[in-house]
mmCIF file of C-alpha atoms in Angstrom:
data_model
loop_
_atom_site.group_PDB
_atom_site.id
_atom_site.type_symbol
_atom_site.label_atom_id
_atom_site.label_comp_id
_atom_site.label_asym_id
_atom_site.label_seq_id
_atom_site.Cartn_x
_atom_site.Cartn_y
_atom_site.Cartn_z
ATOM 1 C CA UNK Q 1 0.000 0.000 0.000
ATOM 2 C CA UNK Q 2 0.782 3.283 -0.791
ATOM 3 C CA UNK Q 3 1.798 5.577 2.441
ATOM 4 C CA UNK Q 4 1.552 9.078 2.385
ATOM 5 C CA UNK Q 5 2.333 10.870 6.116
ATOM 6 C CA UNK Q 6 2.321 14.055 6.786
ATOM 7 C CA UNK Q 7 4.919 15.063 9.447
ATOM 8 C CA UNK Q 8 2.319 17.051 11.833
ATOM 9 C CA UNK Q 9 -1.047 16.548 12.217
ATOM 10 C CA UNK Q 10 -1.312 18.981 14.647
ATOM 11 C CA UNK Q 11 -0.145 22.760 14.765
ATOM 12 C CA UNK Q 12 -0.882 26.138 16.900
ATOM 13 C CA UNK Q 13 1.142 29.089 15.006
ATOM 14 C CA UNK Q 14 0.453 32.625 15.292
ATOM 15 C CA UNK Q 15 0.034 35.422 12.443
ATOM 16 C CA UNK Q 16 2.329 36.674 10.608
ATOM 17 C CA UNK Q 17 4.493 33.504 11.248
ATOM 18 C CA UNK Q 18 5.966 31.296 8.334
ATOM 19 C CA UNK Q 19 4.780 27.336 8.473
ATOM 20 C CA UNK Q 20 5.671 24.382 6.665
ATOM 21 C CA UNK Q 21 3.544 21.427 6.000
ATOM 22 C CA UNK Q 22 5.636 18.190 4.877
ATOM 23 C CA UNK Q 23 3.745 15.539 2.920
ATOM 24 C CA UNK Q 24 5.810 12.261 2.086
ATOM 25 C CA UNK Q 25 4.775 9.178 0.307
ATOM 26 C CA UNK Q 26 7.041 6.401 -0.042
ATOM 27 C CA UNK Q 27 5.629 4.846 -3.471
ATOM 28 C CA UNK Q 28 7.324 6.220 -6.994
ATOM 29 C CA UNK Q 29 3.742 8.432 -7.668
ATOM 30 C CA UNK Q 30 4.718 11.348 -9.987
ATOM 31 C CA UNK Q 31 1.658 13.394 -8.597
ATOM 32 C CA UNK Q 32 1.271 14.995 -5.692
ATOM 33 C CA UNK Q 33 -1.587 17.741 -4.502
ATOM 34 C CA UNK Q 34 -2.050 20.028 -1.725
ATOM 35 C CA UNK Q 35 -5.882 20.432 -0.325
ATOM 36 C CA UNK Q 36 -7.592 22.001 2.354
ATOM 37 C CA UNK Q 37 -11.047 20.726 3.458
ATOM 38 C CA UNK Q 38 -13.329 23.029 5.648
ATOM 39 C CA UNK Q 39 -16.451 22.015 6.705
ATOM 40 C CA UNK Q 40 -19.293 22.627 4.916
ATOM 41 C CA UNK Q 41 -17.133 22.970 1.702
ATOM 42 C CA UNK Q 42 -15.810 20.512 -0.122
ATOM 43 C CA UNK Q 43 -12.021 19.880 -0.832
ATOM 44 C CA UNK Q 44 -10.387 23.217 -2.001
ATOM 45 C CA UNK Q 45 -7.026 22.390 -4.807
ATOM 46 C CA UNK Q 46 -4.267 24.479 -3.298
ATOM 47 C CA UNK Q 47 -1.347 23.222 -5.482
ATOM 48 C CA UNK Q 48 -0.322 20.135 -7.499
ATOM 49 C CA UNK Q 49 2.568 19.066 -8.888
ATOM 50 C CA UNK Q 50 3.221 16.048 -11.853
ATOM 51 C CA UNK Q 51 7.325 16.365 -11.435
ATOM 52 C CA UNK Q 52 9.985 17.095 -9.679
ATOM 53 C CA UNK Q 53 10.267 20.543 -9.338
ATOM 54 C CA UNK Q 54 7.186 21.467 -11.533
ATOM 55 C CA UNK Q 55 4.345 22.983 -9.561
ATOM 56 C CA UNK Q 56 0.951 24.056 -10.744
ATOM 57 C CA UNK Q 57 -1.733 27.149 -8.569
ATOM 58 C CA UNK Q 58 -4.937 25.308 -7.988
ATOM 59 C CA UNK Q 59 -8.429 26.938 -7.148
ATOM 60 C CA UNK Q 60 -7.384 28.572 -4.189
ATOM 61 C CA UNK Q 61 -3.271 29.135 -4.116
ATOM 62 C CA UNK Q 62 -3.073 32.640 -2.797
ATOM 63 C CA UNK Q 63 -1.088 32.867 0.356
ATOM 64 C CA UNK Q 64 0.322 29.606 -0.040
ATOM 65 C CA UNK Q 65 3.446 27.980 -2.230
ATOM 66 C CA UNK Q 66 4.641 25.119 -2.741
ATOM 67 C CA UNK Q 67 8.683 23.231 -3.078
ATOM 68 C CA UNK Q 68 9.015 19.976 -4.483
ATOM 69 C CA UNK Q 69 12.997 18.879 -4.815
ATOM 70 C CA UNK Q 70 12.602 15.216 -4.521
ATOM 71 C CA UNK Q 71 9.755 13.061 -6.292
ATOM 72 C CA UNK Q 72 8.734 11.734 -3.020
ATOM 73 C CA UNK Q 73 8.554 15.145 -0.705
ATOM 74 C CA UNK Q 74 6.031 18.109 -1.543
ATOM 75 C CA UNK Q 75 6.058 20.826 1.011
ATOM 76 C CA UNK Q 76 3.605 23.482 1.241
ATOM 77 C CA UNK Q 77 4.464 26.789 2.370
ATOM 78 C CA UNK Q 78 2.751 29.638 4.378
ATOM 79 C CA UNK Q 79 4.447 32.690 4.126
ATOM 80 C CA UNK Q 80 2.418 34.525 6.653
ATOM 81 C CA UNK Q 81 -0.091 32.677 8.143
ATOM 82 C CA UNK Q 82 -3.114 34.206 8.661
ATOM 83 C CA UNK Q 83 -6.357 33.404 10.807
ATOM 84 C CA UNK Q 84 -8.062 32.353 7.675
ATOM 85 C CA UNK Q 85 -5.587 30.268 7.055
ATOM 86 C CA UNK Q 86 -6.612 27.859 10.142
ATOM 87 C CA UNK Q 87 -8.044 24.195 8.740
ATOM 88 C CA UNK Q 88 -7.438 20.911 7.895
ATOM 89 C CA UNK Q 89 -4.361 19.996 5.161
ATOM 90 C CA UNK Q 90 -4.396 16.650 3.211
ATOM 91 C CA UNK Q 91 -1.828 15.658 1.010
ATOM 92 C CA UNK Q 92 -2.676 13.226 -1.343
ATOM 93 C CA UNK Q 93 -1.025 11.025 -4.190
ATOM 94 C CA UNK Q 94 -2.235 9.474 -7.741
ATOM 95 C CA UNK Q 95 0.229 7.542 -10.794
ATOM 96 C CA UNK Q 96 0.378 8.500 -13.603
ATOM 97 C CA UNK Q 97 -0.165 11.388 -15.713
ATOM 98 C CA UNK Q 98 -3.026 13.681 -15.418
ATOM 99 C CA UNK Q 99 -6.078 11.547 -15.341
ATOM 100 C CA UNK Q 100 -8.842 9.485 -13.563
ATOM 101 C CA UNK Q 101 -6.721 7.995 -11.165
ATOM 102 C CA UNK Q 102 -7.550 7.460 -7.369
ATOM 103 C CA UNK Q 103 -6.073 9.935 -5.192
ATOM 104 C CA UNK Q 104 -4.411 8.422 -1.687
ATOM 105 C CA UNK Q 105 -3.980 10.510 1.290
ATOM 106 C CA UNK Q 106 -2.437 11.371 4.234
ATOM 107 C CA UNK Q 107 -4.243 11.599 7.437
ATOM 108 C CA UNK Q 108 -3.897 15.821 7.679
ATOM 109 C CA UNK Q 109 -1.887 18.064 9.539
ATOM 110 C CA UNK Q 110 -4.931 20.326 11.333
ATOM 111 C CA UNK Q 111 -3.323 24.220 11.211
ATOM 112 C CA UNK Q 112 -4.541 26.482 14.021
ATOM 113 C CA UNK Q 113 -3.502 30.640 13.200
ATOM 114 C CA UNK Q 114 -4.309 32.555 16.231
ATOM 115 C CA UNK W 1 -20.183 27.332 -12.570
ATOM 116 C CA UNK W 2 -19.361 24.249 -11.316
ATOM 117 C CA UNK W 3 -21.394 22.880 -8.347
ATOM 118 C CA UNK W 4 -21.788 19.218 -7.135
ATOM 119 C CA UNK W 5 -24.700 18.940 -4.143
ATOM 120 C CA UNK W 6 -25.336 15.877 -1.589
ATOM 121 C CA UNK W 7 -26.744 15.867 1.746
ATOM 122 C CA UNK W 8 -25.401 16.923 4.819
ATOM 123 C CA UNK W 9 -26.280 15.080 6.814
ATOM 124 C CA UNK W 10 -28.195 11.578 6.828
ATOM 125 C CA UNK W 11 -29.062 9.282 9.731
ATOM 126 C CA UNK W 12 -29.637 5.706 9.446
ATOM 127 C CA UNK W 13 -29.883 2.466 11.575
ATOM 128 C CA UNK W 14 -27.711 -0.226 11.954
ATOM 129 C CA UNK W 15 -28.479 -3.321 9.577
ATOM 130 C CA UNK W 16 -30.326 -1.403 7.638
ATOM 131 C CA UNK W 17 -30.020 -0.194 3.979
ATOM 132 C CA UNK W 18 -29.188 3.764 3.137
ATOM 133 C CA UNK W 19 -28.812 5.868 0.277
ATOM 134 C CA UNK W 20 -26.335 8.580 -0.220
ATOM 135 C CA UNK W 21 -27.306 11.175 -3.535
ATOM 136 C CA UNK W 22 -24.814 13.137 -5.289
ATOM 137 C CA UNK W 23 -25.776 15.534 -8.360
ATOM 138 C CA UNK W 24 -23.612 17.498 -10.519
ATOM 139 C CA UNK W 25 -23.139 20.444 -13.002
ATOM 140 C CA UNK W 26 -19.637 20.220 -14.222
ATOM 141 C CA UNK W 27 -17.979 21.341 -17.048
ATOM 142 C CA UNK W 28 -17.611 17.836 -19.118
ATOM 143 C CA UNK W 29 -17.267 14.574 -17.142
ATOM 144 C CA UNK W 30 -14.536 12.403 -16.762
ATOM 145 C CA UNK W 31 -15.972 9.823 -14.426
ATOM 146 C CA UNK W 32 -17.308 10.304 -10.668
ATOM 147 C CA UNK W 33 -15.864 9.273 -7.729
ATOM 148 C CA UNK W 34 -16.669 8.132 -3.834
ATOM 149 C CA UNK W 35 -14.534 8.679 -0.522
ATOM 150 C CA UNK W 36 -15.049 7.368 2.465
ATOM 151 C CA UNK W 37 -13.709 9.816 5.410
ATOM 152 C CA UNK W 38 -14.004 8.904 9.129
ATOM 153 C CA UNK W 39 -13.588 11.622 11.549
ATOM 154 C CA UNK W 40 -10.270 13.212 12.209
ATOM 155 C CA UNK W 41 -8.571 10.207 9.613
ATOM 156 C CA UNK W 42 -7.619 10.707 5.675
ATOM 157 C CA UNK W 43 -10.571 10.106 2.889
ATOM 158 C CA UNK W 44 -10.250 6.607 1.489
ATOM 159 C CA UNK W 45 -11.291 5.346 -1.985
ATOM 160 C CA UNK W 46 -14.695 3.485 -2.231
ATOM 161 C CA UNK W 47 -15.960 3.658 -5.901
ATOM 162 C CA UNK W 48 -15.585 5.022 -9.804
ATOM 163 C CA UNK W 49 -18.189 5.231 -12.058
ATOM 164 C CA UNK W 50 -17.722 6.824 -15.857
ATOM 165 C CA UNK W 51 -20.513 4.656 -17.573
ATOM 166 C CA UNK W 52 -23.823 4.778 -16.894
ATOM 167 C CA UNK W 53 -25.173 2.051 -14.338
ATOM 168 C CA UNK W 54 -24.590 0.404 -10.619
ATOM 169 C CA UNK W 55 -21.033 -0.989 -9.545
ATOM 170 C CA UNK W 56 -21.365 -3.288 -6.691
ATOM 171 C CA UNK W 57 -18.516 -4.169 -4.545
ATOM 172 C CA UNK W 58 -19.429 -6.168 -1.208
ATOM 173 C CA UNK W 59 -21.623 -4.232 0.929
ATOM 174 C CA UNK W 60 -21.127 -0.877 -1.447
ATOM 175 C CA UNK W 61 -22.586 -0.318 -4.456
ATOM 176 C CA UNK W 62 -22.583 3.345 -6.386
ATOM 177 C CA UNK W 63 -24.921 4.012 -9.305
ATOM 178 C CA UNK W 64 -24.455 6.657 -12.114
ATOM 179 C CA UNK W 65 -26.286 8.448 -14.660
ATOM 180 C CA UNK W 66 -24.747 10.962 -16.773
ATOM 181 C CA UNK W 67 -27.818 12.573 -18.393
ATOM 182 C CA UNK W 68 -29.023 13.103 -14.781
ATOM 183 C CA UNK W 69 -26.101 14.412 -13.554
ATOM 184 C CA UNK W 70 -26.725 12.321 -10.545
ATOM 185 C CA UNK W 71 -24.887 9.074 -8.375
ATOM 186 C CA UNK W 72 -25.600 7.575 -5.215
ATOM 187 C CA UNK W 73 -24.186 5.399 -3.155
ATOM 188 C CA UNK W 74 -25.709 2.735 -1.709
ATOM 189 C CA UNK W 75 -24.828 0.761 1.964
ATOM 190 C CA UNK W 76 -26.492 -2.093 2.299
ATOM 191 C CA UNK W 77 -26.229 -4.093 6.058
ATOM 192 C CA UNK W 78 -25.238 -0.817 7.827
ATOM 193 C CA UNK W 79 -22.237 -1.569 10.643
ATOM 194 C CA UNK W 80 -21.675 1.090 13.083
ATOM 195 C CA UNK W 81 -18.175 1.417 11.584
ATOM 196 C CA UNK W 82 -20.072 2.917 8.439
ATOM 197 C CA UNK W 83 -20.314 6.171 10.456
ATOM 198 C CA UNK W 84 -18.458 8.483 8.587
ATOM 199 C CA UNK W 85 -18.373 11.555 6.052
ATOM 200 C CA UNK W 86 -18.888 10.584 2.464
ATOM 201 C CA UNK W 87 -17.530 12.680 -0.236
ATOM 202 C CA UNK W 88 -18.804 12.484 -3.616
ATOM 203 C CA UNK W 89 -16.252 14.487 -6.501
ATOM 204 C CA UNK W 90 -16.542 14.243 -9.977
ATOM 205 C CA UNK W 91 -13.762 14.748 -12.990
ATOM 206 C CA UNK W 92 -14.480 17.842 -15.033
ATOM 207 C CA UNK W 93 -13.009 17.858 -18.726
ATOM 208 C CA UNK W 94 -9.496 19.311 -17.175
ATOM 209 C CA UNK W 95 -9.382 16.371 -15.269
ATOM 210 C CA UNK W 96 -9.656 18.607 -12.274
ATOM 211 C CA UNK W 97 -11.654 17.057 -9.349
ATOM 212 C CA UNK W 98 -14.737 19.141 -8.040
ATOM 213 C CA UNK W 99 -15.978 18.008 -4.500
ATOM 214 C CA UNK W 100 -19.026 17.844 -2.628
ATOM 215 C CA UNK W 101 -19.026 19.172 0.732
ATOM 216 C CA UNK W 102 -19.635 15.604 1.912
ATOM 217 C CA UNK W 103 -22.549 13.544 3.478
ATOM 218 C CA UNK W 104 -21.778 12.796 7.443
ATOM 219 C CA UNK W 105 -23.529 9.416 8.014
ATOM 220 C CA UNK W 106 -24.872 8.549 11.576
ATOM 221 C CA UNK W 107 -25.454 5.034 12.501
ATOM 222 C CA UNK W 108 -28.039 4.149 15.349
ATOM 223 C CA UNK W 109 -27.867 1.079 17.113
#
């Protein structure tokens, strides 16, 4: 089975402060995405990527970026968090080029901004 | 734009039989798939459908119809582990997923 962990699923940061969220999967997948889920919405497309340093905006990318240097490791970056920033992060995984593929995830790293 | 819609919330008893709706505007359609999320862990993969008709798989089965715009999923022999969020998301013509906001399903004994 594919793994895909996410180094924190918990974190309390403060405004203004810069965060990183690590998502690693331990399978050869060339794609990896960045989502947020809040509730009542569905999953929100942050970033993607389909290489190794190759990185695509999604629907919502503002205030966020994103570093991929190895095929297994995407990071995503908040500059400056902000309070609106607080939610739930998934990571998830597919094979393949762009596609119908099923998407594996981590289990979320759960960002508090005070 | 681009909307899918399911329930928010459904409640259902255990052994019994529910019914989960999904329907969807989208621009084109590239197939249509169910997650299973339970609280606080990472969505899973239950079901794809692209064609037109019901997949069964064990206990699960998801039905499609793309003139409809509309899926469900259906649990048959509800377990009390079968509490959980379900998230319907379809594949636009970009390939792009679009998500529901997802269906939280409460079992009863």
């Amino acid at each position: 089975d594919v793994k895909v962990t996410q180094s924190s699923r918990y974190l309390v940061k403060r405004t203004g402060e810069k965060v990183f969220l690590e998502c690693v999967q331990d399978m050869d997948h060339e794609n990896m995405f960045w989502y947020r889920q809040d509730p009542g919405l569905g999953l929100r497309l942050i970033y993607f990527s389909y290489d190794v340093k190759m990185k695509e905006k999604g629907d919502i990318p503002e205030g966020y970026s994103v570093s991929r240097e190895k095929k297994e490791r995407f990071s995503l970056i908040l500059e400056s968090a902000s309070t609106n920033q607080t939610s739930m992060y998934l990571c998830a995984t597919t094979q393949g080029g762009p596609g119908a593929n099923v998407l594996t995830f981590g289990a979320g790293s759960r960002l508090t901004v005070l | 734009g681009q909307n899918i819609d399911q329930p928010t919330e459904m409640t259902a008893t255990e052994g019994a039989i529910v019914q989960i709706n999904c329907t969807y505007q989208t621009s084109g359609f590239n197939g249509l798939f169910w997650y299973q999320q339970h609280a606080g862990e990472a969505p899973t993969f239950l079901s794809y459908n692209v064609l037109d008709g019901l997949e069964e798989k064990g206990r699960f089965s998801s039905f499609l119809s793309r003139s409809k715009g509309y899926s469900y999923l259906l649990l048959k022999e509800l377990q009390m582990k079968d509490s959980a969020s379900y998230l319907c998301a379809v594949m636009d013509s970009n390939y792009q997923l679009i998500w529901g906001a997802g269906t939280k399903l409460i079992i009863k004994p």
